[in-house]
PDB file of C-alpha atoms in Angstrom:
ATOM      1  CA  THR A   9      19.753  15.906  -5.223  1.00  0.00           C
ATOM      2  CA  SER A  10      20.085  19.304  -3.614  1.00  0.00           C
ATOM      3  CA  CYS A  11      21.820  20.578  -6.791  1.00  0.00           C
ATOM      4  CA  PRO A  12      19.257  22.006  -9.214  1.00  0.00           C
ATOM      5  CA  ASP A  13      20.519  20.310 -12.405  1.00  0.00           C
ATOM      6  CA  ILE A  14      21.762  16.986 -11.042  1.00  0.00           C
ATOM      7  CA  PHE A  15      19.311  14.101 -10.834  1.00  0.00           C
ATOM      8  CA  ALA A  16      19.766  10.667  -9.238  1.00  0.00           C
ATOM      9  CA  CYS A  17      17.645   7.584  -8.755  1.00  0.00           C
ATOM     10  CA  GLY A  18      17.762   3.991  -7.566  1.00  0.00           C
ATOM     11  CA  ASP A  19      19.810   2.360  -4.839  1.00  0.00           C
ATOM     12  CA  CYS A  20      22.177   5.327  -4.470  1.00  0.00           C
ATOM     13  CA  ILE A  21      19.593   7.778  -3.127  1.00  0.00           C
ATOM     14  CA  GLU A  22      17.767   8.465   0.098  1.00  0.00           C
ATOM     15  CA  THR A  23      14.165   9.501  -0.388  1.00  0.00           C
ATOM     16  CA  VAL A  24      11.087   9.890   1.793  1.00  0.00           C
ATOM     17  CA  ASP A  25       8.651   7.147   2.658  1.00  0.00           C
ATOM     18  CA  LEU A  26       5.313   7.956   1.019  1.00  0.00           C
ATOM     19  CA  LEU A  27       3.358   6.812   4.082  1.00  0.00           C
ATOM     20  CA  THR A  28       5.414   8.307   6.923  1.00  0.00           C
ATOM     21  CA  GLY A  29       7.257  11.195   5.286  1.00  0.00           C
ATOM     22  CA  ARG A  30      10.446   9.995   6.993  1.00  0.00           C
ATOM     23  CA  PRO A  31      13.782   9.509   5.191  1.00  0.00           C
ATOM     24  CA  THR A  32      14.201   5.998   3.818  1.00  0.00           C
ATOM     25  CA  LEU A  33      16.196   3.837   1.452  1.00  0.00           C
ATOM     26  CA  CYS A  34      14.025   1.886  -0.962  1.00  0.00           C
ATOM     27  CA  MET A  35      16.198  -0.505  -2.910  1.00  0.00           C
ATOM     28  CA  LEU A  36      13.330  -2.111  -4.797  1.00  0.00           C
ATOM     29  CA  TRP A  37      12.619  -2.133  -8.540  1.00  0.00           C
ATOM     30  CA  PRO A  38       9.239  -0.293  -8.407  1.00  0.00           C
ATOM     31  CA  CYS A  39      10.829   2.573  -6.430  1.00  0.00           C
ATOM     32  CA  ALA A  40      13.845   2.794  -8.760  1.00  0.00           C
ATOM     33  CA  LYS A  41      11.590   2.776 -11.831  1.00  0.00           C
ATOM     34  CA  ALA A  42       9.401   5.612 -10.522  1.00  0.00           C
ATOM     35  CA  GLN A  43      12.497   7.598  -9.468  1.00  0.00           C
ATOM     36  CA  ALA A  44      14.075   7.090 -12.910  1.00  0.00           C
ATOM     37  CA  GLU A  45      10.919   8.342 -14.598  1.00  0.00           C
ATOM     38  CA  ALA A  46      10.908  11.476 -12.423  1.00  0.00           C
ATOM     39  CA  ALA A  47      14.637  12.053 -13.066  1.00  0.00           C
ATOM     40  CA  ALA A  48      14.186  11.608 -16.830  1.00  0.00           C
ATOM     41  CA  ARG A  49      11.235  14.008 -16.946  1.00  0.00           C
ATOM     42  CA  ASN A  50      13.254  16.609 -15.035  1.00  0.00           C
ATOM     43  CA  CYS A  51      16.219  16.153 -17.417  1.00  0.00           C
ATOM     44  CA  LEU A  52      13.807  16.885 -20.273  1.00  0.00           C
ATOM     45  CA  GLY A  53      12.588  20.082 -18.589  1.00  0.00           C
ATOM     46  CA  ASP A  54       9.278  18.723 -17.284  1.00  0.00           C
ATOM     47  CA  LYS A  55       9.453  19.741 -13.617  1.00  0.00           C
ATOM     48  CA  THR A  56       8.366  16.570 -11.827  1.00  0.00           C
ATOM     49  CA  VAL A  57       8.410  15.878  -8.094  1.00  0.00           C
ATOM     50  CA  TYR A  58       8.920  12.300  -6.928  1.00  0.00           C
ATOM     51  CA  PRO A  59       6.206  11.788  -4.268  1.00  0.00           C
ATOM     52  CA  GLY A  60       8.140   9.277  -2.171  1.00  0.00           C
ATOM     53  CA  ALA A  61       8.718   5.555  -1.931  1.00  0.00           C
ATOM     54  CA  LEU A  62       6.051   2.944  -1.354  1.00  0.00           C
ATOM     55  CA  LYS A  63       7.663  -0.434  -0.780  1.00  0.00           C
ATOM     56  CA  LEU A  64       6.040  -3.089  -2.960  1.00  0.00           C
ATOM     57  CA  ILE A  65       7.084  -6.691  -3.491  1.00  0.00           C
ATOM     58  CA  SER A  66       5.126  -9.146  -5.629  1.00  0.00           C
ATOM     59  CA  GLU A  67       6.206 -12.729  -6.198  1.00  0.00           C
ATOM     60  CA  GLU A  68       4.896 -16.222  -6.774  1.00  0.00           C
ATOM     61  CA  VAL A  69       6.081 -18.774  -4.210  1.00  0.00           C
ATOM     62  CA  PHE A  70       5.291 -22.470  -4.644  1.00  0.00           C
ATOM     63  CA  GLY A  71       2.635 -21.523  -7.195  1.00  0.00           C
ATOM     64  CA  ARG A  72       0.888 -19.049  -4.881  1.00  0.00           C
ATOM     65  CA  PRO A  73       0.764 -15.307  -5.468  1.00  0.00           C
ATOM     66  CA  CYS A  74       2.302 -13.251  -2.663  1.00  0.00           C
ATOM     67  CA  ILE A  75       2.419  -9.503  -2.220  1.00  0.00           C
ATOM     68  CA  ALA A  76       3.593  -7.096   0.453  1.00  0.00           C
ATOM     69  CA  ALA A  77       3.058  -3.354   0.230  1.00  0.00           C
ATOM     70  CA  GLY A  78       3.778  -0.516   2.607  1.00  0.00           C
ATOM     71  CA  LEU A  79       5.416  -1.037   5.962  1.00  0.00           C
ATOM     72  CA  LEU A  80       5.930  -4.001   8.255  1.00  0.00           C
ATOM     73  CA  GLU A  81       4.836  -4.162  11.893  1.00  0.00           C
ATOM     74  CA  GLU A  82       8.464  -3.674  13.018  1.00  0.00           C
ATOM     75  CA  GLU A  83       8.774  -0.513  10.920  1.00  0.00           C
ATOM     76  CA  LEU A  84       5.666   0.909  12.571  1.00  0.00           C
ATOM     77  CA  GLY A  85       7.139   0.689  16.059  1.00  0.00           C
ATOM     78  CA  GLY A  86       5.184  -2.284  17.387  1.00  0.00           C
ATOM     79  CA  GLY A  87       1.918  -1.803  19.211  1.00  0.00           C
ATOM     80  CA  GLU A  88       1.445   1.960  19.697  1.00  0.00           C
ATOM     81  CA  GLY A  89      -1.763   2.905  17.824  1.00  0.00           C
ATOM     82  CA  LEU A  90      -1.391  -0.178  15.617  1.00  0.00           C
ATOM     83  CA  ASP A  91      -4.349  -2.391  14.691  1.00  0.00           C
ATOM     84  CA  ILE A  92      -3.666  -5.651  12.890  1.00  0.00           C
ATOM     85  CA  ILE A  93      -6.422  -7.386  10.949  1.00  0.00           C
ATOM     86  CA  GLU A  94      -5.588 -10.946   9.943  1.00  0.00           C
ATOM     87  CA  LYS A  95      -7.727 -13.399   8.021  1.00  0.00           C
ATOM     88  CA  GLU A  96      -6.564 -16.899   7.246  1.00  0.00           C
ATOM     89  CA  THR A  97      -8.117 -19.776   5.351  1.00  0.00           C
ATOM     90  CA  GLU A  98      -6.695 -23.121   4.297  1.00  0.00           C
ATOM     91  CA  ASN A  99      -5.172 -21.564   1.143  1.00  0.00           C
ATOM     92  CA  THR A 100      -4.862 -17.853   1.894  1.00  0.00           C
ATOM     93  CA  CYS A 101      -3.521 -15.451   4.460  1.00  0.00           C
ATOM     94  CA  HIS A 102      -4.200 -11.706   4.514  1.00  0.00           C
ATOM     95  CA  ARG A 103      -2.819  -9.125   6.907  1.00  0.00           C
ATOM     96  CA  LEU A 104      -3.677  -5.441   7.120  1.00  0.00           C
ATOM     97  CA  LEU A 105      -1.759  -2.984   9.329  1.00  0.00           C
ATOM     98  CA  ILE A 106      -3.650   0.141  10.363  1.00  0.00           C
ATOM     99  CA  GLN A 107      -1.949   2.832  12.410  1.00  0.00           C
ATOM    100  CA  ASN A 108      -3.631   5.992  13.617  1.00  0.00           C
ATOM    101  CA  GLY A 109      -6.583   5.356  11.333  1.00  0.00           C
ATOM    102  CA  ARG A 110      -4.612   4.769   8.092  1.00  0.00           C
ATOM    103  CA  ILE A 111      -3.642   1.632   6.223  1.00  0.00           C
ATOM    104  CA  MET A 112       0.144   1.452   6.518  1.00  0.00           C
ATOM    105  CA  GLY A 113       0.831  -2.077   5.277  1.00  0.00           C
ATOM    106  CA  VAL A 114      -0.781  -5.068   3.631  1.00  0.00           C
ATOM    107  CA  GLN A 115       0.430  -8.600   3.014  1.00  0.00           C
ATOM    108  CA  ALA A 116      -1.360 -11.331   1.097  1.00  0.00           C
ATOM    109  CA  VAL A 117      -0.546 -14.939   0.248  1.00  0.00           C
ATOM    110  CA  GLY A 118      -2.690 -17.187  -1.941  1.00  0.00           C
ATOM    111  CA  SER A 119      -5.038 -14.508  -3.273  1.00  0.00           C
ATOM    112  CA  VAL A 120      -4.152 -10.947  -4.183  1.00  0.00           C
ATOM    113  CA  GLU A 121      -7.542  -9.917  -5.577  1.00  0.00           C
ATOM    114  CA  GLY A 122      -8.445  -6.420  -4.386  1.00  0.00           C
ATOM    115  CA  ILE A 123      -4.901  -5.592  -3.281  1.00  0.00           C
ATOM    116  CA  GLY A 124      -4.589  -2.821  -5.876  1.00  0.00           C
ATOM    117  CA  THR A 125      -7.513  -1.028  -4.248  1.00  0.00           C
ATOM    118  CA  LEU A 126      -5.884  -1.231  -0.821  1.00  0.00           C
ATOM    119  CA  ILE A 127      -2.583   0.063  -2.237  1.00  0.00           C
ATOM    120  CA  SER A 128      -4.471   2.973  -3.790  1.00  0.00           C
ATOM    121  CA  PHE A 129      -6.109   3.707  -0.422  1.00  0.00           C
ATOM    122  CA  MET A 130      -2.636   3.649   1.185  1.00  0.00           C
ATOM    123  CA  LYS A 131      -1.048   5.908  -1.450  1.00  0.00           C
ATOM    124  CA  ASN A 132      -3.895   8.401  -1.216  1.00  0.00           C
ATOM    125  CA  LYS A 133      -3.921   8.267   2.598  1.00  0.00           C
ATOM    126  CA  ILE A 134      -7.646   7.474   2.753  1.00  0.00           C
ATOM    127  CA  PRO A 135      -8.598   7.097   6.457  1.00  0.00           C
ATOM    128  CA  ALA A 136      -9.728   3.617   7.520  1.00  0.00           C
ATOM    129  CA  PRO A 137     -13.124   4.912   8.788  1.00  0.00           C
ATOM    130  CA  GLU A 138     -13.811   6.314   5.304  1.00  0.00           C
ATOM    131  CA  ILE A 139     -12.854   2.966   3.746  1.00  0.00           C
ATOM    132  CA  SER A 140     -15.185   1.161   6.164  1.00  0.00           C
ATOM    133  CA  ARG A 141     -17.972   3.607   5.316  1.00  0.00           C
ATOM    134  CA  MET A 142     -17.511   2.928   1.589  1.00  0.00           C
ATOM    135  CA  PHE A 143     -17.197  -0.800   2.128  1.00  0.00           C
ATOM    136  CA  ASN A 144     -20.376  -0.996   4.199  1.00  0.00           C
ATOM    137  CA  SER A 145     -22.475   1.110   1.811  1.00  0.00           C
ATOM    138  CA  PRO A 146     -24.944  -1.200  -0.024  1.00  0.00           C
ATOM    139  CA  MET A 147     -25.292   1.339  -2.837  1.00  0.00           C
ATOM    140  CA  LEU A 148     -21.529   1.543  -3.439  1.00  0.00           C
ATOM    141  CA  ARG A 149     -21.122  -2.241  -3.224  1.00  0.00           C
ATOM    142  CA  GLU A 150     -23.825  -2.644  -5.880  1.00  0.00           C
ATOM    143  CA  LYS A 151     -22.237  -0.064  -8.194  1.00  0.00           C
ATOM    144  CA  MET A 152     -18.643  -1.213  -7.582  1.00  0.00           C
ATOM    145  CA  PRO A 153     -18.585  -5.014  -7.365  1.00  0.00           C
ATOM    146  CA  TRP A 154     -14.770  -4.976  -7.210  1.00  0.00           C
ATOM    147  CA  MET A 155     -15.217  -3.891  -3.597  1.00  0.00           C
ATOM    148  CA  LEU A 156     -16.329  -7.448  -2.776  1.00  0.00           C
ATOM    149  CA  ALA A 157     -12.687  -8.491  -3.118  1.00  0.00           C
ATOM    150  CA  LEU A 158     -11.958  -6.370  -0.049  1.00  0.00           C
ATOM    151  CA  ASN A 159     -13.976  -8.890   1.951  1.00  0.00           C
ATOM    152  CA  ASP A 160     -10.679 -10.772   2.403  1.00  0.00           C
ATOM    153  CA  TYR A 161      -9.202  -7.753   4.197  1.00  0.00           C
ATOM    154  CA  LEU A 162     -11.933  -5.747   5.915  1.00  0.00           C
ATOM    155  CA  PRO A 163     -14.493  -7.685   7.957  1.00  0.00           C
ATOM    156  CA  MET A 164     -17.940  -6.605   6.779  1.00  0.00           C
ATOM    157  CA  GLY A 165     -20.031  -4.636   9.250  1.00  0.00           C
ATOM    158  CA  THR A 166     -17.615  -4.986  12.147  1.00  0.00           C
ATOM    159  CA  GLY A 167     -16.361  -1.406  12.151  1.00  0.00           C
ATOM    160  CA  GLU A 168     -12.776  -2.666  12.423  1.00  0.00           C
ATOM    161  CA  GLY A 169     -10.278  -0.091  11.309  1.00  0.00           C
ATOM    162  CA  ASN A 170     -12.297   2.780  12.796  1.00  0.00           C
TER     163      ASN A 170
END
């Protein structure tokens, strides 16, 4: 709140979107939990700043893992500066939204391997060209085999997302 010794969290507050910096309501459990932790730390005298909301939904539907993180195409204003990378197989569907060189949203159905890495890239605002550079580096791929999971999201050697 704007009052120095009053703290609030959860569905009753407006916060900022971690990716856009714009005011938002995030009525999701992960947001409320992180806000509650920041409020509790501040109540205990540990000056903590809540960095902003990153929308995250994870669920299993008909036995398939599903996850959505960040923003949707509609929230990003449609086509202006928006690149959409989609990969679909018989059992999986992956969608990556890149706007102005940054990952702004990711959705996955059927396989969520590697999604944590993409969420970390989003939270840390790592530019897509830097991600592509890392992804296409043979040395890094050898030392970090977890990067192979990103194959579902970033087409190898295509330069997409630059």
